[in-house]
Short mmCIF file of C-alpha atoms in Angstrom, two decimals:
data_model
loop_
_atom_site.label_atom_id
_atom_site.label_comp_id
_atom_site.label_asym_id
_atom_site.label_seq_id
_atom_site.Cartn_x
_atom_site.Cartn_y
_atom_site.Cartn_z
CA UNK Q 1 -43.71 5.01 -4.72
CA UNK Q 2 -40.87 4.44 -7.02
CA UNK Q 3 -40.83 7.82 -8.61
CA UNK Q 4 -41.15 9.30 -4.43
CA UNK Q 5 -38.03 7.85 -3.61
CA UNK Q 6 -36.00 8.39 -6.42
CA UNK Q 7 -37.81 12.28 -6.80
CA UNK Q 8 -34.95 15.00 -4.55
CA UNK Q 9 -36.37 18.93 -4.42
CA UNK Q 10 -33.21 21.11 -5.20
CA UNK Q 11 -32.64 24.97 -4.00
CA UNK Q 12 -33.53 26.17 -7.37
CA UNK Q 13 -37.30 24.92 -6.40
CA UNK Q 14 -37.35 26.31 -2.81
CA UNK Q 15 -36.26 29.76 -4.57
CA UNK Q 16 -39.20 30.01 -7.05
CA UNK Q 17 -41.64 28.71 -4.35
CA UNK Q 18 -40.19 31.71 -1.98
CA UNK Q 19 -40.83 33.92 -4.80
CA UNK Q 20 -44.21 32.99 -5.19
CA UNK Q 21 -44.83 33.35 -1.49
CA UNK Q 22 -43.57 36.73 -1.39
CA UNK Q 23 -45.94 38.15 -4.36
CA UNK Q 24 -48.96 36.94 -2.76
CA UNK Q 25 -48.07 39.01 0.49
CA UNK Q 26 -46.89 41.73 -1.90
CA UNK Q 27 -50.38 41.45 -3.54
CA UNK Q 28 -52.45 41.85 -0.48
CA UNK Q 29 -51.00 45.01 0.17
CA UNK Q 30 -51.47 46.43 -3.52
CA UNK Q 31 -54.54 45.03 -4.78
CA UNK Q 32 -53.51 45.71 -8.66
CA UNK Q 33 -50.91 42.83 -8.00
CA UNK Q 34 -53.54 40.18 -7.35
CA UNK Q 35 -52.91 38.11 -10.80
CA UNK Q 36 -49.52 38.20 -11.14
CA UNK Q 37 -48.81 36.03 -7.67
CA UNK Q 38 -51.49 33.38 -9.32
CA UNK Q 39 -50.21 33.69 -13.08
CA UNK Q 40 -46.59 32.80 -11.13
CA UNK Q 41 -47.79 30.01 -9.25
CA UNK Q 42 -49.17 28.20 -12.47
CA UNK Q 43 -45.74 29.13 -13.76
CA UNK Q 44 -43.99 27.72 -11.67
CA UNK Q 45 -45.97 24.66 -11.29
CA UNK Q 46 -46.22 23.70 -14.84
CA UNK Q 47 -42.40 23.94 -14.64
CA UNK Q 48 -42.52 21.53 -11.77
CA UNK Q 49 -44.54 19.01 -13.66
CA UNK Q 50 -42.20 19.73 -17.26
CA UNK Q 51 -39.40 19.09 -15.27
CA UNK Q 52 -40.62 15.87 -13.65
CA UNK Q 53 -41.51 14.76 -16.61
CA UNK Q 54 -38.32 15.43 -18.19
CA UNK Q 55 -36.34 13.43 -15.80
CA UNK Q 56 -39.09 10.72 -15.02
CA UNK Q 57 -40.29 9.91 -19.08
CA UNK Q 58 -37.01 7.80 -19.94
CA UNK Q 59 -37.04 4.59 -17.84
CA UNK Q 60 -32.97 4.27 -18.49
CA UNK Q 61 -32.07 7.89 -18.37
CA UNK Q 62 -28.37 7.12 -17.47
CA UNK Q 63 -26.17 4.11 -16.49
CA UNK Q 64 -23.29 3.78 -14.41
CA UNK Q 65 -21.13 1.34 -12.95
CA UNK Q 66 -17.99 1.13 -10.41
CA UNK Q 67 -14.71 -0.51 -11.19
CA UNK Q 68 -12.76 -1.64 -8.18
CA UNK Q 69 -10.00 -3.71 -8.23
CA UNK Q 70 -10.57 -7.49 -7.29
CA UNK Q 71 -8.27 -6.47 -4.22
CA UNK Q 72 -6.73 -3.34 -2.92
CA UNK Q 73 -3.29 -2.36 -1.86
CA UNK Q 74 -2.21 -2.18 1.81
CA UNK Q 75 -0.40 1.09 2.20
CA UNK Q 76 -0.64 1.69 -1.78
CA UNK Q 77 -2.86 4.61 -3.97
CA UNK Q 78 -5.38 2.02 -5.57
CA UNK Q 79 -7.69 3.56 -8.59
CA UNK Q 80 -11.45 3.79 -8.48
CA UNK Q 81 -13.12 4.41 -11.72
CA UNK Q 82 -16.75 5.20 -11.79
CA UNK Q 83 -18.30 5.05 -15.62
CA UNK Q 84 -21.45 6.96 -16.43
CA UNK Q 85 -23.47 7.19 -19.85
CA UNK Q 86 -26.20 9.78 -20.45
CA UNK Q 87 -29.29 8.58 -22.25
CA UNK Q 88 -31.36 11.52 -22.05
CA UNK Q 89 -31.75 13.99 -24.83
CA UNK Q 90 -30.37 16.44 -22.95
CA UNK Q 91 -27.52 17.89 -21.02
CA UNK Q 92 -27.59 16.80 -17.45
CA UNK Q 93 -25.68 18.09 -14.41
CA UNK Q 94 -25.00 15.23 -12.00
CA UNK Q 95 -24.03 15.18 -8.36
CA UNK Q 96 -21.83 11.41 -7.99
CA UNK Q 97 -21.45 10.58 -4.76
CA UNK Q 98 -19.61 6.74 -3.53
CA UNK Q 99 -20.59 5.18 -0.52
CA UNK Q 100 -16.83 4.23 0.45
CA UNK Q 101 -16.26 1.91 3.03
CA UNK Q 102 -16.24 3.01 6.41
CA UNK Q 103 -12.50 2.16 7.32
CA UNK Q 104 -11.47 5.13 5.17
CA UNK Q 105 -13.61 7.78 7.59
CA UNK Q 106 -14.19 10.35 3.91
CA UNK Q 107 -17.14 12.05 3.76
CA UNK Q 108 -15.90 14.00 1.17
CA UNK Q 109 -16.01 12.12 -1.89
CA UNK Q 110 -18.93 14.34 -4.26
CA UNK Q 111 -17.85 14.66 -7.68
CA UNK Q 112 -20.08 17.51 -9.40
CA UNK Q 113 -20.04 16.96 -13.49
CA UNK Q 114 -21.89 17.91 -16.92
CA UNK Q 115 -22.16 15.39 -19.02
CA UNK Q 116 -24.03 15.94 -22.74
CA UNK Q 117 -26.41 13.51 -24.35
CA UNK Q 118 -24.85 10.32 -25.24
CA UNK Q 119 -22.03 11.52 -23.97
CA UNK Q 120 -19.76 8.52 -21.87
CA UNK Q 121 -17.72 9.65 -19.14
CA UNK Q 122 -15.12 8.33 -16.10
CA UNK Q 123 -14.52 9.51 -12.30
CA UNK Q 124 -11.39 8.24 -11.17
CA UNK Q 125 -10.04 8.69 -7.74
CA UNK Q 126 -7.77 6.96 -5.39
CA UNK Q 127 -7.97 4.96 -1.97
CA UNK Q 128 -5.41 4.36 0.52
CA UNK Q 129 -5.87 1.93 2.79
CA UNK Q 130 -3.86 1.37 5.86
CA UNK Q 131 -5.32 -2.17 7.08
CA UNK Q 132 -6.09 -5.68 5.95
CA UNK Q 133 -9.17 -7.43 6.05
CA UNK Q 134 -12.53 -7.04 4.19
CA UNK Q 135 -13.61 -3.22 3.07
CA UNK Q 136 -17.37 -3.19 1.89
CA UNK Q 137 -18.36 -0.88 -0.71
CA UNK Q 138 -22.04 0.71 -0.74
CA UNK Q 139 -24.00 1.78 -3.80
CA UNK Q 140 -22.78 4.63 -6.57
CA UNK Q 141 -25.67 7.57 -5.64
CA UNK Q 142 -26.14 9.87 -9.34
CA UNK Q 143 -28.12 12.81 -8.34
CA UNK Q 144 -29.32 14.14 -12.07
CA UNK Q 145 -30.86 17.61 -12.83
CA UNK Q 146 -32.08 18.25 -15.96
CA UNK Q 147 -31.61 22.31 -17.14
CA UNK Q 148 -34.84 23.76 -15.65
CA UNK Q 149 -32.58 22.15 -11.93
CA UNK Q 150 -36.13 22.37 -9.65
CA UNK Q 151 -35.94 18.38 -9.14
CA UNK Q 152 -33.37 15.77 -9.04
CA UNK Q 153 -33.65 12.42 -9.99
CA UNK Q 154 -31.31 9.59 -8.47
CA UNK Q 155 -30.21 6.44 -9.90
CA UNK Q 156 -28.06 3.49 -7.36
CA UNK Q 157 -25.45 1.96 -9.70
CA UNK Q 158 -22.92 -0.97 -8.24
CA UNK Q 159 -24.70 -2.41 -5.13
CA UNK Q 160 -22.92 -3.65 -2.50
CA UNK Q 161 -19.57 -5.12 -2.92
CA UNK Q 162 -16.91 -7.31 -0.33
CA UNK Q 163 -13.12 -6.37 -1.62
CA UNK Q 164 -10.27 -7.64 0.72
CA UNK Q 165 -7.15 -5.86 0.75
CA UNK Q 166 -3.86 -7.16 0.67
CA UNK Q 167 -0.50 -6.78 1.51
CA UNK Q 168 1.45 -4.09 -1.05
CA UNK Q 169 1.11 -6.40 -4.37
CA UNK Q 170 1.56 -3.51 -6.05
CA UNK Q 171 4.82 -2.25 -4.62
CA UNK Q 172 6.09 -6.29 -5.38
CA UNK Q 173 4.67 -5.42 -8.80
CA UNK Q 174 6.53 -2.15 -9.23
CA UNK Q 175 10.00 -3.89 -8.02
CA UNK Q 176 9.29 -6.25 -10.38
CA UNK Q 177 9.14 -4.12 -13.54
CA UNK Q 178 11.92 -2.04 -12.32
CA UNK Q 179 14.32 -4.99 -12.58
CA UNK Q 180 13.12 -6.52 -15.63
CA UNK Q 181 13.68 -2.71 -16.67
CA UNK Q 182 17.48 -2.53 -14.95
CA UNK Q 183 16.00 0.57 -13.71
CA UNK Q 184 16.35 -0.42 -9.93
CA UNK Q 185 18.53 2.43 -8.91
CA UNK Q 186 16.25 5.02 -9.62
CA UNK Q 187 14.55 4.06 -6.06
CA UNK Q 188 17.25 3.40 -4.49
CA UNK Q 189 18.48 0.09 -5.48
CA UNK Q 190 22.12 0.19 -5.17
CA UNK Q 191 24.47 -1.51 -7.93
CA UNK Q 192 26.62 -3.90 -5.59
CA UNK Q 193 30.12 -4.72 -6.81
CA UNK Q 194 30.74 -8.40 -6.37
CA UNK Q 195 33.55 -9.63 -3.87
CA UNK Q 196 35.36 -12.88 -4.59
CA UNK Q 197 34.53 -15.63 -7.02
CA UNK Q 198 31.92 -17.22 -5.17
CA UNK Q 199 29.50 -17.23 -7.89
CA UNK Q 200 28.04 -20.03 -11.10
CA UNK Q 201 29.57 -19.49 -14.52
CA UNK Q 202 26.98 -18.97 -16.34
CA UNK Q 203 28.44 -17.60 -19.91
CA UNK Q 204 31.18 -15.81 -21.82
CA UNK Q 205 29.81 -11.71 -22.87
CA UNK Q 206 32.08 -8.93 -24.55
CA UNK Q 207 33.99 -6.63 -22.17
CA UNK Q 208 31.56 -3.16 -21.55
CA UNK Q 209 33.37 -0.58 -18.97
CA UNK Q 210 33.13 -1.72 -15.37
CA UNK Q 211 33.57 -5.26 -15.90
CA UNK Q 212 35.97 -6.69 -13.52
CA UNK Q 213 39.29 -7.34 -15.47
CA UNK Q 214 40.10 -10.43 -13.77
CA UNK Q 215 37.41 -12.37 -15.69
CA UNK Q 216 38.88 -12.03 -18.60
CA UNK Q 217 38.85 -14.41 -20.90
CA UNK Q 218 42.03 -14.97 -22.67
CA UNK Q 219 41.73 -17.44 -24.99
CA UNK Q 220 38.07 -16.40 -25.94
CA UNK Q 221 39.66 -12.78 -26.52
CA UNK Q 222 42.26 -14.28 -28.80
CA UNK Q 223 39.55 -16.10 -31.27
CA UNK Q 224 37.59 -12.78 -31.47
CA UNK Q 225 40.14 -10.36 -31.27
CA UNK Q 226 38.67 -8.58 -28.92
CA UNK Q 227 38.76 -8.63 -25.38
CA UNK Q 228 35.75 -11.17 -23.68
CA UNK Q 229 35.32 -12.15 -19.79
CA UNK Q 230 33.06 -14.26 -18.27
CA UNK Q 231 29.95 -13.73 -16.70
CA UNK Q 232 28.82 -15.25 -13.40
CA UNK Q 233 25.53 -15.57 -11.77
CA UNK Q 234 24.40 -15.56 -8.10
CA UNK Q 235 24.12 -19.08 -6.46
CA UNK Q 236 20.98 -19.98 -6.41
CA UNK Q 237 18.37 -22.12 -4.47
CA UNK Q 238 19.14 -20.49 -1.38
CA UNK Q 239 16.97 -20.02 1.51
CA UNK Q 240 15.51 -16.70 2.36
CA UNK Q 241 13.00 -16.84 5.05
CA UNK Q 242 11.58 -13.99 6.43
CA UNK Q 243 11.14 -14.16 10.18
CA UNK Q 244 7.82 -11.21 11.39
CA UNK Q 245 7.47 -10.60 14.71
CA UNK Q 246 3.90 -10.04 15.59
CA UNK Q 247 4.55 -8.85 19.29
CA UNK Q 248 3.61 -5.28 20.59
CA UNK Q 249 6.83 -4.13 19.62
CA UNK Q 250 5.56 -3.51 16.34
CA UNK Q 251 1.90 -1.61 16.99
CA UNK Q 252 3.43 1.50 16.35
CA UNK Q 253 2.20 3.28 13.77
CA UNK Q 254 3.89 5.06 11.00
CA UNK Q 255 2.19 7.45 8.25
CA UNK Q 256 -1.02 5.37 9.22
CA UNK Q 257 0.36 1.94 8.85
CA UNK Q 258 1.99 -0.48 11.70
CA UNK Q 259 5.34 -1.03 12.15
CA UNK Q 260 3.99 -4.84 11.52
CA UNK Q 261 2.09 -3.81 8.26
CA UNK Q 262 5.59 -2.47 6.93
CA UNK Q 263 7.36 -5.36 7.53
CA UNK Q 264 4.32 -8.02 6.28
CA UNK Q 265 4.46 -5.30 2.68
CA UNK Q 266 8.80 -5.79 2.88
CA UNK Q 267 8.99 -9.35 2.89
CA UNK Q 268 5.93 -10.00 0.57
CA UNK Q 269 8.56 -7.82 -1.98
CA UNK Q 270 11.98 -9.70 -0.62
CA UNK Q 271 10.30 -12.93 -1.28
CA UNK Q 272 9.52 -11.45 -4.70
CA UNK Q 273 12.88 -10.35 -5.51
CA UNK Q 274 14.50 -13.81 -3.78
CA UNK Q 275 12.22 -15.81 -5.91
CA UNK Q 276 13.72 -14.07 -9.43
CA UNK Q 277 17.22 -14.25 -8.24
CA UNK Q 278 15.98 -18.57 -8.15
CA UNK Q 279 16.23 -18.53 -4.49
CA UNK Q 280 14.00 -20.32 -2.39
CA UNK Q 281 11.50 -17.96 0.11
CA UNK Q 282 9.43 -19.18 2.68
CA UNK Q 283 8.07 -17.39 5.76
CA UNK Q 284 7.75 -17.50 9.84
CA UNK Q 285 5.43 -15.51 12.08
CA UNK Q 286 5.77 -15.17 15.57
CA UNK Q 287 4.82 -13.25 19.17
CA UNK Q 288 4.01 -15.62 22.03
CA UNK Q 289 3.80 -18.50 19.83
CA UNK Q 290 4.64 -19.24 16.31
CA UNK Q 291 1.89 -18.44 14.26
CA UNK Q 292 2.49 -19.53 10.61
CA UNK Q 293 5.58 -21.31 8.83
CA UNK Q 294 5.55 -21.49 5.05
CA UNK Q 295 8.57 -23.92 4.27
CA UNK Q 296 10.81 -22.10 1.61
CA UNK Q 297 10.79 -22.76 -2.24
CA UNK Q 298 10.25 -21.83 -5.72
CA UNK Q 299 7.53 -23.99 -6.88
CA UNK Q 300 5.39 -21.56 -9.55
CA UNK Q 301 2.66 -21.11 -6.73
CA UNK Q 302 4.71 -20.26 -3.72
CA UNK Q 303 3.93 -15.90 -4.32
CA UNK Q 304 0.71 -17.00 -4.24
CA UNK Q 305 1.08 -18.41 -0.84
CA UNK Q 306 3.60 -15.95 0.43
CA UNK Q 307 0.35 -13.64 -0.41
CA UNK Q 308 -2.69 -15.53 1.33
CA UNK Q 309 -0.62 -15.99 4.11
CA UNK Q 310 0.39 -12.70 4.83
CA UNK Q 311 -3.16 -11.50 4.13
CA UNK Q 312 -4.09 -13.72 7.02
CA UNK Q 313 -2.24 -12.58 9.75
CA UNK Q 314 -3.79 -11.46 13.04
CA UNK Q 315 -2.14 -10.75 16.06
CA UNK Q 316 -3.12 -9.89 19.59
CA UNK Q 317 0.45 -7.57 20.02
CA UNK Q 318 1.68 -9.79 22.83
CA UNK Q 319 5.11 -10.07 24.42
CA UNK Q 320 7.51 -11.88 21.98
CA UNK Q 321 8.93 -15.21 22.85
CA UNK Q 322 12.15 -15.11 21.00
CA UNK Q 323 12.82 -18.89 22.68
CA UNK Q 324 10.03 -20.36 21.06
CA UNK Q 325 11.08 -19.16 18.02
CA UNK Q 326 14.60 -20.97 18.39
CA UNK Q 327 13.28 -23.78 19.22
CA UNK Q 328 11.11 -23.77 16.00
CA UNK Q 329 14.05 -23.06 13.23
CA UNK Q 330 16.53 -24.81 15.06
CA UNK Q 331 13.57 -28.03 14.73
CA UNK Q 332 12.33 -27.04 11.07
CA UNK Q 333 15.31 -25.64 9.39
CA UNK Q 334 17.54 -27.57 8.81
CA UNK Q 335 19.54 -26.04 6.10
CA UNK Q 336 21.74 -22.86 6.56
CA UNK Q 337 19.96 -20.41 4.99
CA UNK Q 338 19.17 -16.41 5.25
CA UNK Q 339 16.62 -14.90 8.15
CA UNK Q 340 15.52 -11.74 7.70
CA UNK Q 341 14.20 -11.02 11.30
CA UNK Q 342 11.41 -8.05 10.92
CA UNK Q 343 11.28 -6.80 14.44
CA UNK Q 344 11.84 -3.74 17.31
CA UNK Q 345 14.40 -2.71 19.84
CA UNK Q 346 13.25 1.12 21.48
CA UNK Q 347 16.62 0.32 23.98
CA UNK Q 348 19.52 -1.41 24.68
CA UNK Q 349 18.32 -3.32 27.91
CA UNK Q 350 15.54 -5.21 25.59
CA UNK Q 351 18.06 -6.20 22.79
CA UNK Q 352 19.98 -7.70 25.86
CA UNK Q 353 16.78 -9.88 27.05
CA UNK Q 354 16.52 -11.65 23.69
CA UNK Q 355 20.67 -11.02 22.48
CA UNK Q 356 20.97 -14.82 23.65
CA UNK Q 357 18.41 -16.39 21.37
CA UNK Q 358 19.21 -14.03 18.64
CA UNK Q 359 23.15 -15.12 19.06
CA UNK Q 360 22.34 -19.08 18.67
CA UNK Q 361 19.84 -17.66 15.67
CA UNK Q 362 23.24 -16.41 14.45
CA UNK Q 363 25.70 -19.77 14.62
CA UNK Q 364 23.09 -21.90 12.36
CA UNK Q 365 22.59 -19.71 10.15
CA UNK Q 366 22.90 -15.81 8.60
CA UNK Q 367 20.51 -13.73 10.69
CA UNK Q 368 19.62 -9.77 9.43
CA UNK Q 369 17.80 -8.25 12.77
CA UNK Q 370 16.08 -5.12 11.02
CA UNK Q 371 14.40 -2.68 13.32
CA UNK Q 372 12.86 0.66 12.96
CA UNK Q 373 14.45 4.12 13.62
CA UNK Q 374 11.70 6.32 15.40
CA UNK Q 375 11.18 8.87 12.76
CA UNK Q 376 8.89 11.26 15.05
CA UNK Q 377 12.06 11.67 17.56
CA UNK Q 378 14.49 12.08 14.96
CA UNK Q 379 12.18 15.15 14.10
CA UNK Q 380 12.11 16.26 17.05
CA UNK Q 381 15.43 16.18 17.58
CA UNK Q 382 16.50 18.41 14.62
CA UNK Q 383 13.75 21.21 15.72
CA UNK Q 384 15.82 23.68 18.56
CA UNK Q 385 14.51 23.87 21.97
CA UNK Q 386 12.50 27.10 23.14
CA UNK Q 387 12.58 26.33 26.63
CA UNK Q 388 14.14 24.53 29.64
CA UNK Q 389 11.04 21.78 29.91
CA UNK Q 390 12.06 21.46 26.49
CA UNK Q 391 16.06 20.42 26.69
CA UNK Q 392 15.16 18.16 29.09
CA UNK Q 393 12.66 16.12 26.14
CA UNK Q 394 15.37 16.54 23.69
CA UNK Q 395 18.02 15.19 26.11
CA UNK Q 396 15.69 11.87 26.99
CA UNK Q 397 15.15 11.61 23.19
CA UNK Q 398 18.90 12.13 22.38
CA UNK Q 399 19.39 8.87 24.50
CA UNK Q 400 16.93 7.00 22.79
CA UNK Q 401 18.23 7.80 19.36
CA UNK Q 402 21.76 6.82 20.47
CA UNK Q 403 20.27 3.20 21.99
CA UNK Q 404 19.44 2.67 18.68
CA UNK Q 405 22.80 2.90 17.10
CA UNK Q 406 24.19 1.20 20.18
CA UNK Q 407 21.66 -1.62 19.75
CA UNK Q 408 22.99 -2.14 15.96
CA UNK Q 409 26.70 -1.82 17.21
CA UNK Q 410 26.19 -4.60 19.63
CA UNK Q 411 24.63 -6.89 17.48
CA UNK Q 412 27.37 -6.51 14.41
CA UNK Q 413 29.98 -7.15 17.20
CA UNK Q 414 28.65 -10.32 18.15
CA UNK Q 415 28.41 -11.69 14.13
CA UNK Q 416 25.01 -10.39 13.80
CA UNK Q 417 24.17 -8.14 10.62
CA UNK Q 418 22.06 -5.47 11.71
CA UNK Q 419 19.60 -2.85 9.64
CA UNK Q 420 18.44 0.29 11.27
CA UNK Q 421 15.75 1.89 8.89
CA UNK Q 422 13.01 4.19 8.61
CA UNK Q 423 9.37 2.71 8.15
CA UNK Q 424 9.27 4.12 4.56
CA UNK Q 425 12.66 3.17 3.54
CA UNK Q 426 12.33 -0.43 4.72
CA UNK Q 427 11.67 -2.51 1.04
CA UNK Q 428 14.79 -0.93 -0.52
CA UNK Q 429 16.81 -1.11 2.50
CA UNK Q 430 16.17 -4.58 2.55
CA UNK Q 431 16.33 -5.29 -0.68
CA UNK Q 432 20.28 -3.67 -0.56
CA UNK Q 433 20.98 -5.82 1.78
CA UNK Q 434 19.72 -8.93 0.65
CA UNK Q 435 21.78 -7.78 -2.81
CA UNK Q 436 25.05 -7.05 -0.71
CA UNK Q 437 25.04 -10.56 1.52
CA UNK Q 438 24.16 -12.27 -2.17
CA UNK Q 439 27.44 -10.29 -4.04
CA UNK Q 440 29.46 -11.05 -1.03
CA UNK Q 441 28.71 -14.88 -1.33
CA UNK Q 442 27.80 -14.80 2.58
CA UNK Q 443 24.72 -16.87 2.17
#
């Protein structure tokens, strides 16, 4: 039963059996033909049985196993690796084909190789996912044909396997090198000049070009005879909380994530980047009620949490209560410290419902409201119009685009710093800002 269900019949098979077929009706037309149709079926069946022997006689004829990470990437390319080892005496051609979890909706993914005896080889391929949760990974099917290719035998490497995906660790990860690297600006990490004095000495360095000539060190330069200044860190163990809003606002989707699942991968990296520059990060969700505080700090566990607790995060894309959410930092923060308020305004009219609480946000403390340009209207906007139905679209969409601006307008004049981004630009964007407020000593 064993060798049934692992046994496959291939085209090559259903070929020579046609053949046969077609010289035994040859041969009952032209009666000189009758022993070649016979001396071809024993042909062909002793190449049956060679071949199922050849595939069949080694219990271990290959081995194979899948590598998957112990978590995957929200929103990130995360690699696969499938390793396979021939133990046949033989070359083999294999068909590989990865039951993939069905979130991914691929029924594509067939790799077709050669592989020689004892010969070790690796299938790697990528995965995108664009949701959190659990993804469930099937077996790794090997389809193996030996080179007479009438039979196929399969093998079932990696069972079944639970791997939860998380928000983009690997994008923290990425910001993380870059920096170590000082090689931030090559995505977009602007070099911020520092305003004012507002800063901790930390030491005295030589003078390189594009060091502010007002630190200089005078009597420092006159012991080494060359010119010295001193060098000033950020202030640290300040409070950078990162406020999500959870409400419908943010279902919209965006190169196949939410607007939500942008904003949970931003602030996982913020925290990141807050954490390095010794500031303190903790975390607030929100829609109708609040739905998970993490107090700020920078104990050596607190990414850890920042990542479990984004990982968690549900929501039911209800109306936001921006009141309740008052209520709750005006009760549980206590200190001034820096909100970064992940959130939505498609026109001016609902920035003016929740302006108020957003405004009293503002006195206690330094509120960033960052909301999402709608990149499929700004496309749409910079294609020409071919028609009359279609002026009128653009003109609807030109005042949508231009709430948008208003929206941040309105909130800078009322002491408000506002960031209008794109979905993909968001982490830098954020991360400049959370750089400029920090050079400007505004936190």
């Amino acid at each position: 039963m064993k060798l049934l269900r692992a046994l496959y019949l291939n085209n090559r098979l259903f070929i020579a059996l046609g053949a046969v077929v077609v010289a035994f009706i040859v041969s009952f037309i032209a009666d000189a033909w009758t022993m070649v149709p016979k001396g071809l079926f024993y042909l062909v069946l002793a190449v049956m049985v060679t071949d199922i022997i050849l595939l069949f006689r080694t219990r271990r004829g290959l081995h194979g196993s899948r590598f998957t990470p112990e978590k995957l990437s929200n929103g990130d390319d995360n690699e696969i690796r499938i390793h396979l080892e021939n133990f046949y005496l033989f070359k083999v051609a294999l068909q590989v084909i990865d039951e993939i979890p069905h979130q991914f909706q691929r029924r594509d993914l067939t790799f077709p190789l050669e592989i020689l005896p004892g010969e070790k080889k690796v299938i790697k391929y990528f995965l995108r996912p664009t949701k959190r949760g659990e993804y469930s990974f099937g077996a790794v099917n090997v389809f193996a044909r030996s080179p007479l290719g009438l039979f196929s035998r399969r093998f079932r490497f990696s069972g079944d396997a639970l791997v939860p995906v998380y928000p983009s660790y690997i994008q923290m990860r990425k910001y993380e090198l870059l920096a170590i690297s000082n090689r931030l600006t090559e995505y977009g990490i602007k070099k911020i000049r520092r305003i004012g004095q507002n800063m901790e000495f930390e030491s005295i360095k030589e003078y390189v070009n594009g060091d502010d000539f007002r630190t200089i060190n005078w009597k420092a330069t006159a012991r080494k005879n060359h010119f010295m200044v001193n060098h000033y860190q950020d202030e640290r163990s300040q409070q950078v909380y990162s406020l999500i809003d959870k409400g419908r606002v943010m279902q919209m989707p965006f190169n196949g994530l939410s607007l939500l699942d942008y904003a949970i991968n931003a602030s996982l990296v913020i925290s990141s980047v807050a954490l390095k520059k010794s500031d303190k990060a903790g975390l607030i969700t929100f829609q109708d009620k609040i739905g998970t505080m993490l107090p700020a700090s920078r104990q050596n566990n607190q990414m850890f949490q920042i990542l479990e607790v984004l990982y968690n995060q549900k929501t039911a894309y209800r109306e936001t209560d921006y009141s309740t959410l008052f209520a709750h930092v005006r009760r549980k923060v206590t200190q001034r410290s820096l909100l970064l308020l992940f959130t939505n305004f498609e026109s001016i009219h609902g920035l003016h419902r929740q302006l108020p609480y957003l405004k009293r946000l503002a006195q206690q403390h330094l509120l960033v409201v960052i909301f999402f340009e709608n990149t499929e209207m700004k496309s749409f906007l910079e294609t020409p119009a071919e028609g009359l139905k279609e002026v009128y679209y653009k003109a609807i969409a030109e005042k949508f685009s231009y709430d948008k601006k208003l929206i941040a307008k309105e909130l800078s004049q009322h002491g408000i710093q506002a960031l209008l981004t794109t979905p993909e630009h968001l982490t830098v964007n954020t991360i400049n800002k959370y750089l400029e407020l920090k050079a400007r000593g505004m936190i």
